[in-house]
JSON list of C-alpha atoms in Angstrom, two decimals:
[
{"chain": "V", "resi": 1, "resn": "MET", "atom": "CA", "xyz": [-66.39, -155.15, -67.73]},
{"chain": "V", "resi": 2, "resn": "PRO", "atom": "CA", "xyz": [-64.68, -151.97, -68.97]},
{"chain": "V", "resi": 3, "resn": "ASN", "atom": "CA", "xyz": [-61.15, -152.38, -70.22]},
{"chain": "V", "resi": 4, "resn": "GLN", "atom": "CA", "xyz": [-58.14, -150.38, -69.03]},
{"chain": "V", "resi": 5, "resn": "LYS", "atom": "CA", "xyz": [-58.30, -148.01, -71.99]},
{"chain": "V", "resi": 6, "resn": "THR", "atom": "CA", "xyz": [-61.91, -147.05, -71.24]},
{"chain": "V", "resi": 7, "resn": "ILE", "atom": "CA", "xyz": [-61.11, -146.40, -67.57]},
{"chain": "V", "resi": 8, "resn": "MET", "atom": "CA", "xyz": [-58.17, -144.20, -68.55]},
{"chain": "V", "resi": 9, "resn": "MET", "atom": "CA", "xyz": [-60.29, -142.15, -70.99]},
{"chain": "V", "resi": 10, "resn": "LYS", "atom": "CA", "xyz": [-62.92, -141.55, -68.31]},
{"chain": "V", "resi": 11, "resn": "SER", "atom": "CA", "xyz": [-60.25, -140.36, -65.87]},
{"chain": "V", "resi": 12, "resn": "ILE", "atom": "CA", "xyz": [-58.81, -137.96, -68.44]},
{"chain": "V", "resi": 13, "resn": "TYR", "atom": "CA", "xyz": [-62.31, -136.62, -69.19]},
{"chain": "V", "resi": 14, "resn": "LYS", "atom": "CA", "xyz": [-63.01, -136.00, -65.50]},
{"chain": "V", "resi": 15, "resn": "TYR", "atom": "CA", "xyz": [-59.65, -134.27, -65.09]},
{"chain": "V", "resi": 16, "resn": "LEU", "atom": "CA", "xyz": [-60.24, -131.97, -68.08]},
{"chain": "V", "resi": 17, "resn": "SER", "atom": "CA", "xyz": [-63.76, -131.16, -66.84]},
{"chain": "V", "resi": 18, "resn": "CYS", "atom": "CA", "xyz": [-62.41, -130.15, -63.42]},
{"chain": "V", "resi": 19, "resn": "MET", "atom": "CA", "xyz": [-59.70, -127.98, -64.97]},
{"chain": "V", "resi": 20, "resn": "LEU", "atom": "CA", "xyz": [-62.23, -126.24, -67.24]},
{"chain": "V", "resi": 21, "resn": "PHE", "atom": "CA", "xyz": [-64.52, -125.52, -64.26]},
{"chain": "V", "resi": 22, "resn": "LEU", "atom": "CA", "xyz": [-61.64, -124.07, -62.23]},
{"chain": "V", "resi": 23, "resn": "PHE", "atom": "CA", "xyz": [-60.50, -121.93, -65.17]},
{"chain": "V", "resi": 24, "resn": "LEU", "atom": "CA", "xyz": [-63.98, -120.44, -65.72]},
{"chain": "V", "resi": 25, "resn": "SER", "atom": "CA", "xyz": [-64.44, -119.78, -62.00]},
{"chain": "V", "resi": 26, "resn": "CYS", "atom": "CA", "xyz": [-61.13, -117.94, -61.75]},
{"chain": "V", "resi": 27, "resn": "LYS", "atom": "CA", "xyz": [-61.92, -115.88, -64.84]},
{"chain": "V", "resi": 28, "resn": "GLU", "atom": "CA", "xyz": [-65.29, -114.76, -63.44]},
{"chain": "V", "resi": 29, "resn": "THR", "atom": "CA", "xyz": [-63.72, -113.84, -60.09]},
{"chain": "V", "resi": 30, "resn": "THR", "atom": "CA", "xyz": [-61.00, -111.83, -61.83]},
{"chain": "V", "resi": 31, "resn": "LYS", "atom": "CA", "xyz": [-63.61, -110.03, -63.92]},
{"chain": "V", "resi": 32, "resn": "LYS", "atom": "CA", "xyz": [-65.63, -109.04, -60.84]},
{"chain": "V", "resi": 33, "resn": "THR", "atom": "CA", "xyz": [-62.50, -107.87, -59.05]},
{"chain": "V", "resi": 34, "resn": "SER", "atom": "CA", "xyz": [-61.51, -105.72, -62.03]},
{"chain": "V", "resi": 35, "resn": "VAL", "atom": "CA", "xyz": [-64.94, -104.09, -62.21]},
{"chain": "V", "resi": 36, "resn": "THR", "atom": "CA", "xyz": [-64.90, -103.34, -58.49]},
{"chain": "V", "resi": 37, "resn": "THR", "atom": "CA", "xyz": [-61.45, -101.81, -58.76]},
{"chain": "V", "resi": 38, "resn": "ILE", "atom": "CA", "xyz": [-62.51, -99.55, -61.64]},
{"chain": "V", "resi": 39, "resn": "GLU", "atom": "CA", "xyz": [-65.66, -98.48, -59.80]},
{"chain": "V", "resi": 40, "resn": "ASN", "atom": "CA", "xyz": [-63.67, -97.67, -56.68]},
{"chain": "V", "resi": 41, "resn": "LYS", "atom": "CA", "xyz": [-61.21, -95.61, -58.70]},
{"chain": "V", "resi": 42, "resn": "THR", "atom": "CA", "xyz": [-64.08, -93.70, -60.30]},
{"chain": "V", "resi": 43, "resn": "ASP", "atom": "CA", "xyz": [-65.62, -92.96, -56.90]},
{"chain": "V", "resi": 44, "resn": "THR", "atom": "CA", "xyz": [-62.27, -91.71, -55.64]},
{"chain": "V", "resi": 45, "resn": "ILE", "atom": "CA", "xyz": [-61.86, -89.35, -58.60]},
{"chain": "V", "resi": 46, "resn": "ILE", "atom": "CA", "xyz": [-65.39, -87.94, -58.23]},
{"chain": "V", "resi": 47, "resn": "ASN", "atom": "CA", "xyz": [-65.02, -87.47, -54.49]},
{"chain": "V", "resi": 48, "resn": "SER", "atom": "CA", "xyz": [-61.67, -85.76, -54.98]},
{"chain": "V", "resi": 49, "resn": "LYS", "atom": "CA", "xyz": [-63.22, -83.27, -57.38]},
{"chain": "V", "resi": 50, "resn": "LEU", "atom": "CA", "xyz": [-66.00, -82.50, -54.94]},
{"chain": "V", "resi": 51, "resn": "ALA", "atom": "CA", "xyz": [-63.51, -82.10, -52.10]},
{"chain": "V", "resi": 52, "resn": "ILE", "atom": "CA", "xyz": [-61.44, -79.65, -54.14]},
{"chain": "V", "resi": 53, "resn": "LYS", "atom": "CA", "xyz": [-64.49, -77.52, -54.82]},
{"chain": "V", "resi": 54, "resn": "GLN", "atom": "CA", "xyz": [-65.73, -77.60, -51.23]},
{"chain": "V", "resi": 55, "resn": "ASP", "atom": "CA", "xyz": [-62.31, -76.72, -49.81]},
{"chain": "V", "resi": 56, "resn": "GLN", "atom": "CA", "xyz": [-62.03, -73.53, -51.87]},
{"chain": "V", "resi": 57, "resn": "THR", "atom": "CA", "xyz": [-64.12, -71.68, -49.27]},
{"chain": "V", "resi": 58, "resn": "ASN", "atom": "CA", "xyz": [-61.50, -72.40, -46.60]},
{"chain": "V", "resi": 59, "resn": "ILE", "atom": "CA", "xyz": [-58.60, -70.59, -48.22]},
{"chain": "V", "resi": 60, "resn": "THR", "atom": "CA", "xyz": [-57.56, -66.97, -48.69]},
{"chain": "V", "resi": 61, "resn": "TYR", "atom": "CA", "xyz": [-57.64, -65.47, -52.18]},
{"chain": "V", "resi": 62, "resn": "ILE", "atom": "CA", "xyz": [-55.03, -62.82, -52.92]},
{"chain": "V", "resi": 63, "resn": "ARG", "atom": "CA", "xyz": [-55.91, -59.90, -55.16]},
{"chain": "V", "resi": 64, "resn": "GLU", "atom": "CA", "xyz": [-52.87, -58.33, -56.78]},
{"chain": "V", "resi": 65, "resn": "PHE", "atom": "CA", "xyz": [-52.23, -54.60, -56.53]},
{"chain": "V", "resi": 66, "resn": "ASP", "atom": "CA", "xyz": [-54.31, -52.74, -59.14]},
{"chain": "V", "resi": 67, "resn": "GLU", "atom": "CA", "xyz": [-55.84, -56.03, -60.34]},
{"chain": "V", "resi": 68, "resn": "ASN", "atom": "CA", "xyz": [-59.21, -55.42, -61.99]},
{"chain": "V", "resi": 69, "resn": "ILE", "atom": "CA", "xyz": [-62.21, -57.23, -60.60]},
{"chain": "V", "resi": 70, "resn": "GLU", "atom": "CA", "xyz": [-62.89, -59.32, -63.73]},
{"chain": "V", "resi": 71, "resn": "PRO", "atom": "CA", "xyz": [-59.54, -61.16, -63.88]},
{"chain": "V", "resi": 72, "resn": "PHE", "atom": "CA", "xyz": [-59.60, -61.59, -60.10]},
{"chain": "V", "resi": 73, "resn": "VAL", "atom": "CA", "xyz": [-63.03, -63.25, -60.24]},
{"chain": "V", "resi": 74, "resn": "LYS", "atom": "CA", "xyz": [-61.90, -65.33, -63.22]},
{"chain": "V", "resi": 75, "resn": "LYS", "atom": "CA", "xyz": [-59.03, -66.73, -61.12]},
{"chain": "V", "resi": 76, "resn": "ILE", "atom": "CA", "xyz": [-61.49, -67.71, -58.41]},
{"chain": "V", "resi": 77, "resn": "GLN", "atom": "CA", "xyz": [-63.81, -69.27, -60.99]},
{"chain": "V", "resi": 78, "resn": "ASN", "atom": "CA", "xyz": [-60.95, -71.44, -62.24]},
{"chain": "V", "resi": 79, "resn": "LYS", "atom": "CA", "xyz": [-60.10, -72.44, -58.68]},
{"chain": "V", "resi": 80, "resn": "LEU", "atom": "CA", "xyz": [-63.69, -73.41, -57.97]},
{"chain": "V", "resi": 81, "resn": "TYR", "atom": "CA", "xyz": [-64.59, -75.20, -61.18]},
{"chain": "V", "resi": 82, "resn": "GLY", "atom": "CA", "xyz": [-61.39, -75.72, -63.14]},
{"chain": "V", "resi": 83, "resn": "PHE", "atom": "CA", "xyz": [-61.18, -74.51, -66.73]},
{"chain": "V", "resi": 84, "resn": "ASP", "atom": "CA", "xyz": [-64.72, -75.59, -67.58]},
{"chain": "V", "resi": 85, "resn": "ARG", "atom": "CA", "xyz": [-66.05, -73.62, -70.55]},
{"chain": "V", "resi": 86, "resn": "ASN", "atom": "CA", "xyz": [-69.63, -74.35, -69.47]},
{"chain": "V", "resi": 87, "resn": "ILE", "atom": "CA", "xyz": [-69.15, -72.09, -66.43]},
{"chain": "V", "resi": 88, "resn": "LYS", "atom": "CA", "xyz": [-69.83, -68.41, -66.94]},
{"chain": "V", "resi": 89, "resn": "ILE", "atom": "CA", "xyz": [-70.58, -65.34, -64.84]},
{"chain": "V", "resi": 90, "resn": "SER", "atom": "CA", "xyz": [-74.34, -65.03, -64.47]},
{"chain": "V", "resi": 91, "resn": "HIS", "atom": "CA", "xyz": [-74.77, -61.45, -63.29]},
{"chain": "V", "resi": 92, "resn": "GLN", "atom": "CA", "xyz": [-72.79, -58.24, -63.27]},
{"chain": "V", "resi": 93, "resn": "ILE", "atom": "CA", "xyz": [-70.06, -58.49, -60.62]},
{"chain": "V", "resi": 94, "resn": "ILE", "atom": "CA", "xyz": [-70.89, -56.33, -57.61]},
{"chain": "V", "resi": 95, "resn": "GLU", "atom": "CA", "xyz": [-68.13, -54.64, -55.60]},
{"chain": "V", "resi": 96, "resn": "THR", "atom": "CA", "xyz": [-69.24, -52.67, -52.56]},
{"chain": "V", "resi": 97, "resn": "ASN", "atom": "CA", "xyz": [-68.24, -51.41, -49.12]},
{"chain": "V", "resi": 98, "resn": "LYS", "atom": "CA", "xyz": [-71.81, -50.51, -48.14]},
{"chain": "V", "resi": 99, "resn": "TRP", "atom": "CA", "xyz": [-72.67, -53.61, -46.13]},
{"chain": "V", "resi": 100, "resn": "ILE", "atom": "CA", "xyz": [-70.43, -53.85, -43.06]},
{"chain": "V", "resi": 101, "resn": "ASP", "atom": "CA", "xyz": [-68.26, -50.97, -41.85]},
{"chain": "V", "resi": 102, "resn": "GLY", "atom": "CA", "xyz": [-64.58, -51.42, -42.63]},
{"chain": "V", "resi": 103, "resn": "TYR", "atom": "CA", "xyz": [-65.05, -54.34, -45.03]},
{"chain": "V", "resi": 104, "resn": "SER", "atom": "CA", "xyz": [-65.14, -54.62, -48.80]},
{"chain": "V", "resi": 105, "resn": "PHE", "atom": "CA", "xyz": [-67.28, -57.20, -50.58]},
{"chain": "V", "resi": 106, "resn": "VAL", "atom": "CA", "xyz": [-67.41, -58.73, -54.02]},
{"chain": "V", "resi": 107, "resn": "ILE", "atom": "CA", "xyz": [-70.63, -60.53, -54.96]},
{"chain": "V", "resi": 108, "resn": "VAL", "atom": "CA", "xyz": [-70.57, -62.88, -57.93]},
{"chain": "V", "resi": 109, "resn": "PHE", "atom": "CA", "xyz": [-72.87, -65.48, -59.48]},
{"chain": "V", "resi": 110, "resn": "PHE", "atom": "CA", "xyz": [-71.91, -68.33, -61.80]},
{"chain": "V", "resi": 111, "resn": "ASP", "atom": "CA", "xyz": [-74.02, -70.28, -64.29]},
{"chain": "V", "resi": 112, "resn": "LEU", "atom": "CA", "xyz": [-73.34, -74.01, -64.03]},
{"chain": "V", "resi": 113, "resn": "PHE", "atom": "CA", "xyz": [-74.66, -76.24, -66.78]},
{"chain": "V", "resi": 114, "resn": "ASP", "atom": "CA", "xyz": [-75.30, -79.81, -65.63]},
{"chain": "V", "resi": 115, "resn": "ASN", "atom": "CA", "xyz": [-75.00, -82.14, -68.62]},
{"chain": "V", "resi": 116, "resn": "ASP", "atom": "CA", "xyz": [-76.42, -85.10, -66.70]},
{"chain": "V", "resi": 117, "resn": "GLU", "atom": "CA", "xyz": [-79.54, -83.23, -65.65]},
{"chain": "V", "resi": 118, "resn": "ASN", "atom": "CA", "xyz": [-79.65, -81.04, -68.77]},
{"chain": "V", "resi": 119, "resn": "SER", "atom": "CA", "xyz": [-80.27, -78.05, -66.51]},
{"chain": "V", "resi": 120, "resn": "GLU", "atom": "CA", "xyz": [-78.51, -74.89, -65.40]},
{"chain": "V", "resi": 121, "resn": "ASN", "atom": "CA", "xyz": [-77.99, -73.89, -61.77]},
{"chain": "V", "resi": 122, "resn": "VAL", "atom": "CA", "xyz": [-76.75, -70.55, -60.50]},
{"chain": "V", "resi": 123, "resn": "GLU", "atom": "CA", "xyz": [-74.27, -70.46, -57.61]},
{"chain": "V", "resi": 124, "resn": "GLY", "atom": "CA", "xyz": [-73.67, -67.26, -55.66]},
{"chain": "V", "resi": 125, "resn": "PHE", "atom": "CA", "xyz": [-70.60, -66.28, -53.63]},
{"chain": "V", "resi": 126, "resn": "ILE", "atom": "CA", "xyz": [-69.37, -63.36, -51.56]},
{"chain": "V", "resi": 127, "resn": "LEU", "atom": "CA", "xyz": [-65.73, -62.38, -51.17]},
{"chain": "V", "resi": 128, "resn": "CYS", "atom": "CA", "xyz": [-65.01, -60.43, -47.98]},
{"chain": "V", "resi": 129, "resn": "SER", "atom": "CA", "xyz": [-61.86, -58.39, -47.35]},
{"chain": "V", "resi": 130, "resn": "LEU", "atom": "CA", "xyz": [-60.53, -56.02, -44.73]},
{"chain": "V", "resi": 131, "resn": "ASP", "atom": "CA", "xyz": [-57.66, -54.70, -46.86]},
{"chain": "V", "resi": 132, "resn": "LYS", "atom": "CA", "xyz": [-58.83, -55.32, -50.47]},
{"chain": "V", "resi": 133, "resn": "LYS", "atom": "CA", "xyz": [-55.97, -57.77, -50.84]},
{"chain": "V", "resi": 134, "resn": "LYS", "atom": "CA", "xyz": [-56.85, -60.90, -48.86]},
{"chain": "V", "resi": 135, "resn": "TYR", "atom": "CA", "xyz": [-60.37, -62.18, -49.53]},
{"chain": "V", "resi": 136, "resn": "HIS", "atom": "CA", "xyz": [-62.36, -64.86, -47.73]},
{"chain": "V", "resi": 137, "resn": "LEU", "atom": "CA", "xyz": [-64.87, -66.74, -49.90]},
{"chain": "V", "resi": 138, "resn": "ILE", "atom": "CA", "xyz": [-68.41, -67.34, -48.58]},
{"chain": "V", "resi": 139, "resn": "LYS", "atom": "CA", "xyz": [-71.08, -69.34, -50.38]},
{"chain": "V", "resi": 140, "resn": "ILE", "atom": "CA", "xyz": [-74.44, -67.58, -50.66]},
{"chain": "V", "resi": 141, "resn": "ASP", "atom": "CA", "xyz": [-76.58, -70.33, -52.13]},
{"chain": "V", "resi": 142, "resn": "THR", "atom": "CA", "xyz": [-77.47, -72.40, -55.17]},
{"chain": "V", "resi": 143, "resn": "PHE", "atom": "CA", "xyz": [-80.46, -71.20, -57.17]},
{"chain": "V", "resi": 144, "resn": "TYR", "atom": "CA", "xyz": [-82.09, -74.02, -59.07]},
{"chain": "V", "resi": 145, "resn": "PRO", "atom": "CA", "xyz": [-84.09, -73.89, -62.30]},
{"chain": "V", "resi": 146, "resn": "GLU", "atom": "CA", "xyz": [-87.87, -73.62, -62.34]},
{"chain": "V", "resi": 147, "resn": "GLY", "atom": "CA", "xyz": [-88.51, -74.69, -65.89]},
{"chain": "V", "resi": 148, "resn": "ARG", "atom": "CA", "xyz": [-85.64, -72.41, -66.93]},
{"chain": "V", "resi": 149, "resn": "LYS", "atom": "CA", "xyz": [-82.55, -71.18, -65.13]},
{"chain": "V", "resi": 150, "resn": "ALA", "atom": "CA", "xyz": [-82.76, -68.53, -62.43]},
{"chain": "V", "resi": 151, "resn": "ASN", "atom": "CA", "xyz": [-82.08, -64.91, -63.36]},
{"chain": "V", "resi": 152, "resn": "ILE", "atom": "CA", "xyz": [-80.67, -62.62, -60.69]},
{"chain": "V", "resi": 153, "resn": "GLU", "atom": "CA", "xyz": [-82.98, -59.61, -60.88]},
{"chain": "V", "resi": 154, "resn": "SER", "atom": "CA", "xyz": [-81.69, -57.60, -57.93]},
{"chain": "V", "resi": 155, "resn": "VAL", "atom": "CA", "xyz": [-79.14, -57.78, -55.10]},
{"chain": "V", "resi": 156, "resn": "PHE", "atom": "CA", "xyz": [-79.35, -55.34, -52.20]},
{"chain": "V", "resi": 157, "resn": "PHE", "atom": "CA", "xyz": [-79.11, -54.91, -48.43]},
{"chain": "V", "resi": 158, "resn": "SER", "atom": "CA", "xyz": [-82.04, -54.25, -46.11]},
{"chain": "V", "resi": 159, "resn": "ASN", "atom": "CA", "xyz": [-82.88, -54.96, -42.50]},
{"chain": "V", "resi": 160, "resn": "ALA", "atom": "CA", "xyz": [-85.07, -58.03, -42.19]},
{"chain": "V", "resi": 161, "resn": "ASP", "atom": "CA", "xyz": [-84.70, -59.14, -38.56]},
{"chain": "V", "resi": 162, "resn": "GLN", "atom": "CA", "xyz": [-84.54, -57.70, -35.06]},
{"chain": "V", "resi": 163, "resn": "ASP", "atom": "CA", "xyz": [-80.91, -56.52, -35.01]},
{"chain": "V", "resi": 164, "resn": "ASP", "atom": "CA", "xyz": [-79.56, -53.31, -36.53]},
{"chain": "V", "resi": 165, "resn": "SER", "atom": "CA", "xyz": [-77.47, -54.94, -39.27]},
{"chain": "V", "resi": 166, "resn": "LYS", "atom": "CA", "xyz": [-78.78, -55.22, -42.80]},
{"chain": "V", "resi": 167, "resn": "GLU", "atom": "CA", "xyz": [-79.42, -58.56, -44.45]},
{"chain": "V", "resi": 168, "resn": "LEU", "atom": "CA", "xyz": [-78.53, -59.61, -47.98]},
{"chain": "V", "resi": 169, "resn": "VAL", "atom": "CA", "xyz": [-81.59, -59.80, -50.23]},
{"chain": "V", "resi": 170, "resn": "ILE", "atom": "CA", "xyz": [-81.62, -61.50, -53.63]},
{"chain": "V", "resi": 171, "resn": "LEU", "atom": "CA", "xyz": [-84.56, -61.35, -56.00]},
{"chain": "V", "resi": 172, "resn": "CYS", "atom": "CA", "xyz": [-84.67, -64.13, -58.60]},
{"chain": "V", "resi": 173, "resn": "SER", "atom": "CA", "xyz": [-86.92, -64.68, -61.58]},
{"chain": "V", "resi": 174, "resn": "TRP", "atom": "CA", "xyz": [-87.59, -67.56, -63.96]},
{"chain": "V", "resi": 175, "resn": "ILE", "atom": "CA", "xyz": [-89.06, -67.16, -67.44]},
{"chain": "V", "resi": 176, "resn": "GLN", "atom": "CA", "xyz": [-92.15, -69.33, -67.90]},
{"chain": "V", "resi": 177, "resn": "ARG", "atom": "CA", "xyz": [-93.45, -70.42, -71.28]},
{"chain": "V", "resi": 178, "resn": "HIS", "atom": "CA", "xyz": [-96.03, -73.20, -71.24]},
{"chain": "V", "resi": 179, "resn": "LYS", "atom": "CA", "xyz": [-98.01, -73.55, -74.42]},
{"chain": "V", "resi": 180, "resn": "ASN", "atom": "CA", "xyz": [-101.69, -72.63, -74.03]},
{"chain": "V", "resi": 181, "resn": "THR", "atom": "CA", "xyz": [-101.39, -72.39, -70.23]},
{"chain": "V", "resi": 182, "resn": "ALA", "atom": "CA", "xyz": [-98.94, -69.73, -69.02]},
{"chain": "V", "resi": 183, "resn": "GLU", "atom": "CA", "xyz": [-96.42, -67.20, -70.23]},
{"chain": "V", "resi": 184, "resn": "GLY", "atom": "CA", "xyz": [-94.58, -64.79, -67.97]},
{"chain": "V", "resi": 185, "resn": "LYS", "atom": "CA", "xyz": [-92.17, -64.85, -65.02]},
{"chain": "V", "resi": 186, "resn": "LEU", "atom": "CA", "xyz": [-91.91, -66.37, -61.58]},
{"chain": "V", "resi": 187, "resn": "TYR", "atom": "CA", "xyz": [-90.42, -64.18, -58.83]},
{"chain": "V", "resi": 188, "resn": "GLN", "atom": "CA", "xyz": [-88.95, -65.26, -55.51]},
{"chain": "V", "resi": 189, "resn": "THR", "atom": "CA", "xyz": [-87.14, -63.35, -52.75]},
{"chain": "V", "resi": 190, "resn": "PHE", "atom": "CA", "xyz": [-84.25, -64.92, -50.83]},
{"chain": "V", "resi": 191, "resn": "ILE", "atom": "CA", "xyz": [-83.04, -63.23, -47.63]},
{"chain": "V", "resi": 192, "resn": "TYR", "atom": "CA", "xyz": [-79.79, -64.09, -45.82]},
{"chain": "V", "resi": 193, "resn": "ASP", "atom": "CA", "xyz": [-78.62, -63.03, -42.38]},
{"chain": "V", "resi": 194, "resn": "ASP", "atom": "CA", "xyz": [-75.90, -60.39, -42.16]},
{"chain": "V", "resi": 195, "resn": "TYR", "atom": "CA", "xyz": [-72.38, -61.75, -42.48]},
{"chain": "V", "resi": 196, "resn": "LYS", "atom": "CA", "xyz": [-70.21, -61.60, -39.37]},
{"chain": "V", "resi": 197, "resn": "PRO", "atom": "CA", "xyz": [-66.55, -61.51, -40.52]},
{"chain": "V", "resi": 198, "resn": "GLN", "atom": "CA", "xyz": [-65.15, -62.64, -37.18]},
{"chain": "V", "resi": 199, "resn": "THR", "atom": "CA", "xyz": [-66.98, -65.98, -37.45]},
{"chain": "V", "resi": 200, "resn": "LYS", "atom": "CA", "xyz": [-65.27, -67.01, -40.71]},
{"chain": "V", "resi": 201, "resn": "VAL", "atom": "CA", "xyz": [-68.30, -69.04, -41.78]},
{"chain": "V", "resi": 202, "resn": "ASN", "atom": "CA", "xyz": [-68.28, -70.59, -45.25]},
{"chain": "V", "resi": 203, "resn": "LYS", "atom": "CA", "xyz": [-71.98, -70.14, -46.07]},
{"chain": "V", "resi": 204, "resn": "LEU", "atom": "CA", "xyz": [-74.54, -67.45, -45.35]},
{"chain": "V", "resi": 205, "resn": "VAL", "atom": "CA", "xyz": [-77.54, -68.32, -43.18]},
{"chain": "V", "resi": 206, "resn": "PHE", "atom": "CA", "xyz": [-80.80, -68.39, -45.14]},
{"chain": "V", "resi": 207, "resn": "LEU", "atom": "CA", "xyz": [-83.69, -66.74, -43.28]},
{"chain": "V", "resi": 208, "resn": "GLN", "atom": "CA", "xyz": [-86.53, -69.07, -44.17]},
{"chain": "V", "resi": 209, "resn": "GLU", "atom": "CA", "xyz": [-89.43, -67.43, -42.34]},
{"chain": "V", "resi": 210, "resn": "ILE", "atom": "CA", "xyz": [-89.05, -63.90, -43.65]},
{"chain": "V", "resi": 211, "resn": "SER", "atom": "CA", "xyz": [-88.23, -65.18, -47.14]},
{"chain": "V", "resi": 212, "resn": "ASP", "atom": "CA", "xyz": [-91.42, -67.25, -47.15]},
{"chain": "V", "resi": 213, "resn": "HIS", "atom": "CA", "xyz": [-93.41, -64.11, -46.38]},
{"chain": "V", "resi": 214, "resn": "PHE", "atom": "CA", "xyz": [-92.78, -62.98, -49.96]},
{"chain": "V", "resi": 215, "resn": "SER", "atom": "CA", "xyz": [-93.56, -66.44, -51.38]},
{"chain": "V", "resi": 216, "resn": "ILE", "atom": "CA", "xyz": [-93.29, -67.32, -55.08]},
{"chain": "V", "resi": 217, "resn": "GLU", "atom": "CA", "xyz": [-95.27, -65.04, -57.38]},
{"chain": "V", "resi": 218, "resn": "PHE", "atom": "CA", "xyz": [-96.22, -65.27, -61.02]},
{"chain": "V", "resi": 219, "resn": "GLU", "atom": "CA", "xyz": [-96.62, -62.35, -63.39]},
{"chain": "V", "resi": 220, "resn": "GLY", "atom": "CA", "xyz": [-98.01, -62.87, -66.86]},
{"chain": "V", "resi": 221, "resn": "ILE", "atom": "CA", "xyz": [-100.90, -64.62, -68.56]},
{"chain": "V", "resi": 222, "resn": "GLN", "atom": "CA", "xyz": [-102.09, -67.86, -67.03]},
{"chain": "V", "resi": 223, "resn": "GLU", "atom": "CA", "xyz": [-104.99, -69.76, -68.60]},
{"chain": "V", "resi": 224, "resn": "GLY", "atom": "CA", "xyz": [-106.20, -66.55, -70.23]},
{"chain": "V", "resi": 225, "resn": "GLU", "atom": "CA", "xyz": [-106.06, -64.44, -67.06]},
{"chain": "V", "resi": 226, "resn": "GLU", "atom": "CA", "xyz": [-103.49, -61.78, -66.22]},
{"chain": "V", "resi": 227, "resn": "SER", "atom": "CA", "xyz": [-101.53, -62.03, -62.97]},
{"chain": "V", "resi": 228, "resn": "ILE", "atom": "CA", "xyz": [-99.42, -59.27, -61.42]},
{"chain": "V", "resi": 229, "resn": "ALA", "atom": "CA", "xyz": [-96.54, -59.97, -59.02]},
{"chain": "V", "resi": 230, "resn": "LYS", "atom": "CA", "xyz": [-96.46, -57.72, -55.97]},
{"chain": "V", "resi": 231, "resn": "PHE", "atom": "CA", "xyz": [-92.78, -58.15, -55.09]},
{"chain": "V", "resi": 232, "resn": "LYS", "atom": "CA", "xyz": [-90.72, -57.90, -58.26]},
{"chain": "V", "resi": 233, "resn": "SER", "atom": "CA", "xyz": [-88.30, -55.08, -57.42]},
{"chain": "V", "resi": 234, "resn": "SER", "atom": "CA", "xyz": [-85.99, -53.99, -54.63]},
{"chain": "V", "resi": 235, "resn": "PHE", "atom": "CA", "xyz": [-88.27, -50.99, -54.04]},
{"chain": "V", "resi": 236, "resn": "SER", "atom": "CA", "xyz": [-91.38, -53.10, -53.36]},
{"chain": "V", "resi": 237, "resn": "ILE", "atom": "CA", "xyz": [-89.47, -55.56, -51.15]},
{"chain": "V", "resi": 238, "resn": "LYS", "atom": "CA", "xyz": [-87.85, -52.79, -49.09]},
{"chain": "V", "resi": 239, "resn": "ASN", "atom": "CA", "xyz": [-91.23, -51.13, -48.58]},
{"chain": "V", "resi": 240, "resn": "GLU", "atom": "CA", "xyz": [-92.76, -54.38, -47.40]},
{"chain": "V", "resi": 241, "resn": "LEU", "atom": "CA", "xyz": [-89.92, -54.94, -44.94]},
{"chain": "V", "resi": 242, "resn": "LYS", "atom": "CA", "xyz": [-90.50, -51.44, -43.55]},
{"chain": "V", "resi": 243, "resn": "ASN", "atom": "CA", "xyz": [-94.22, -52.17, -43.24]},
{"chain": "V", "resi": 244, "resn": "LEU", "atom": "CA", "xyz": [-93.30, -55.28, -41.24]},
{"chain": "V", "resi": 245, "resn": "GLY", "atom": "CA", "xyz": [-91.38, -53.10, -38.79]},
{"chain": "V", "resi": 246, "resn": "PHE", "atom": "CA", "xyz": [-87.81, -53.71, -39.91]}
]
């Protein structure tokens, strides 16, 4: 029969075992809670950054009197992307009043390097103004890499649907270098419906059907054979649109 000392030692052992179990359980719960809190904070920060960028198309940008186009665009770049040194202007800034009567437009493209994907996208925007002071920002599109980043070859206006207004046409190219298989360029035409200032839309409408008519073309040497792209200039694209009856 166990003596009183043995019974007491067993009781103490059981008590310590219970306390150790409770301590470890609480520690694990606290750890999980901490991780969840950190993850939630991270999500909030990321979503906030995205929201800031998306909301930039809903505000008016003021151009100061006699302000040159480069510093004006730089201000907008900083508003869109912050002071990120990886962001740079991809194509010569275009300023024109030849699209819609009474309105001035600034067309700009930015190179965006994505460290996570190790790739470079190009984002295009239009700034529309009635008085060359207050500008509304409209997203054109994002042009993704095809092996390499997109190059903006040409930007012009041409009728591409049944109304009288001209559409925005962008010709992109991508350098292709594949050892022993292909070397040259890909070309693709992107056509967007005419902008209607009274609608205050934040993104141009991509015209899929007419854009697909021009398809993606390759020019260069592929598996020892030479290929020539048919639509690689504004001249050839405009002629084709005329041939289609536009």
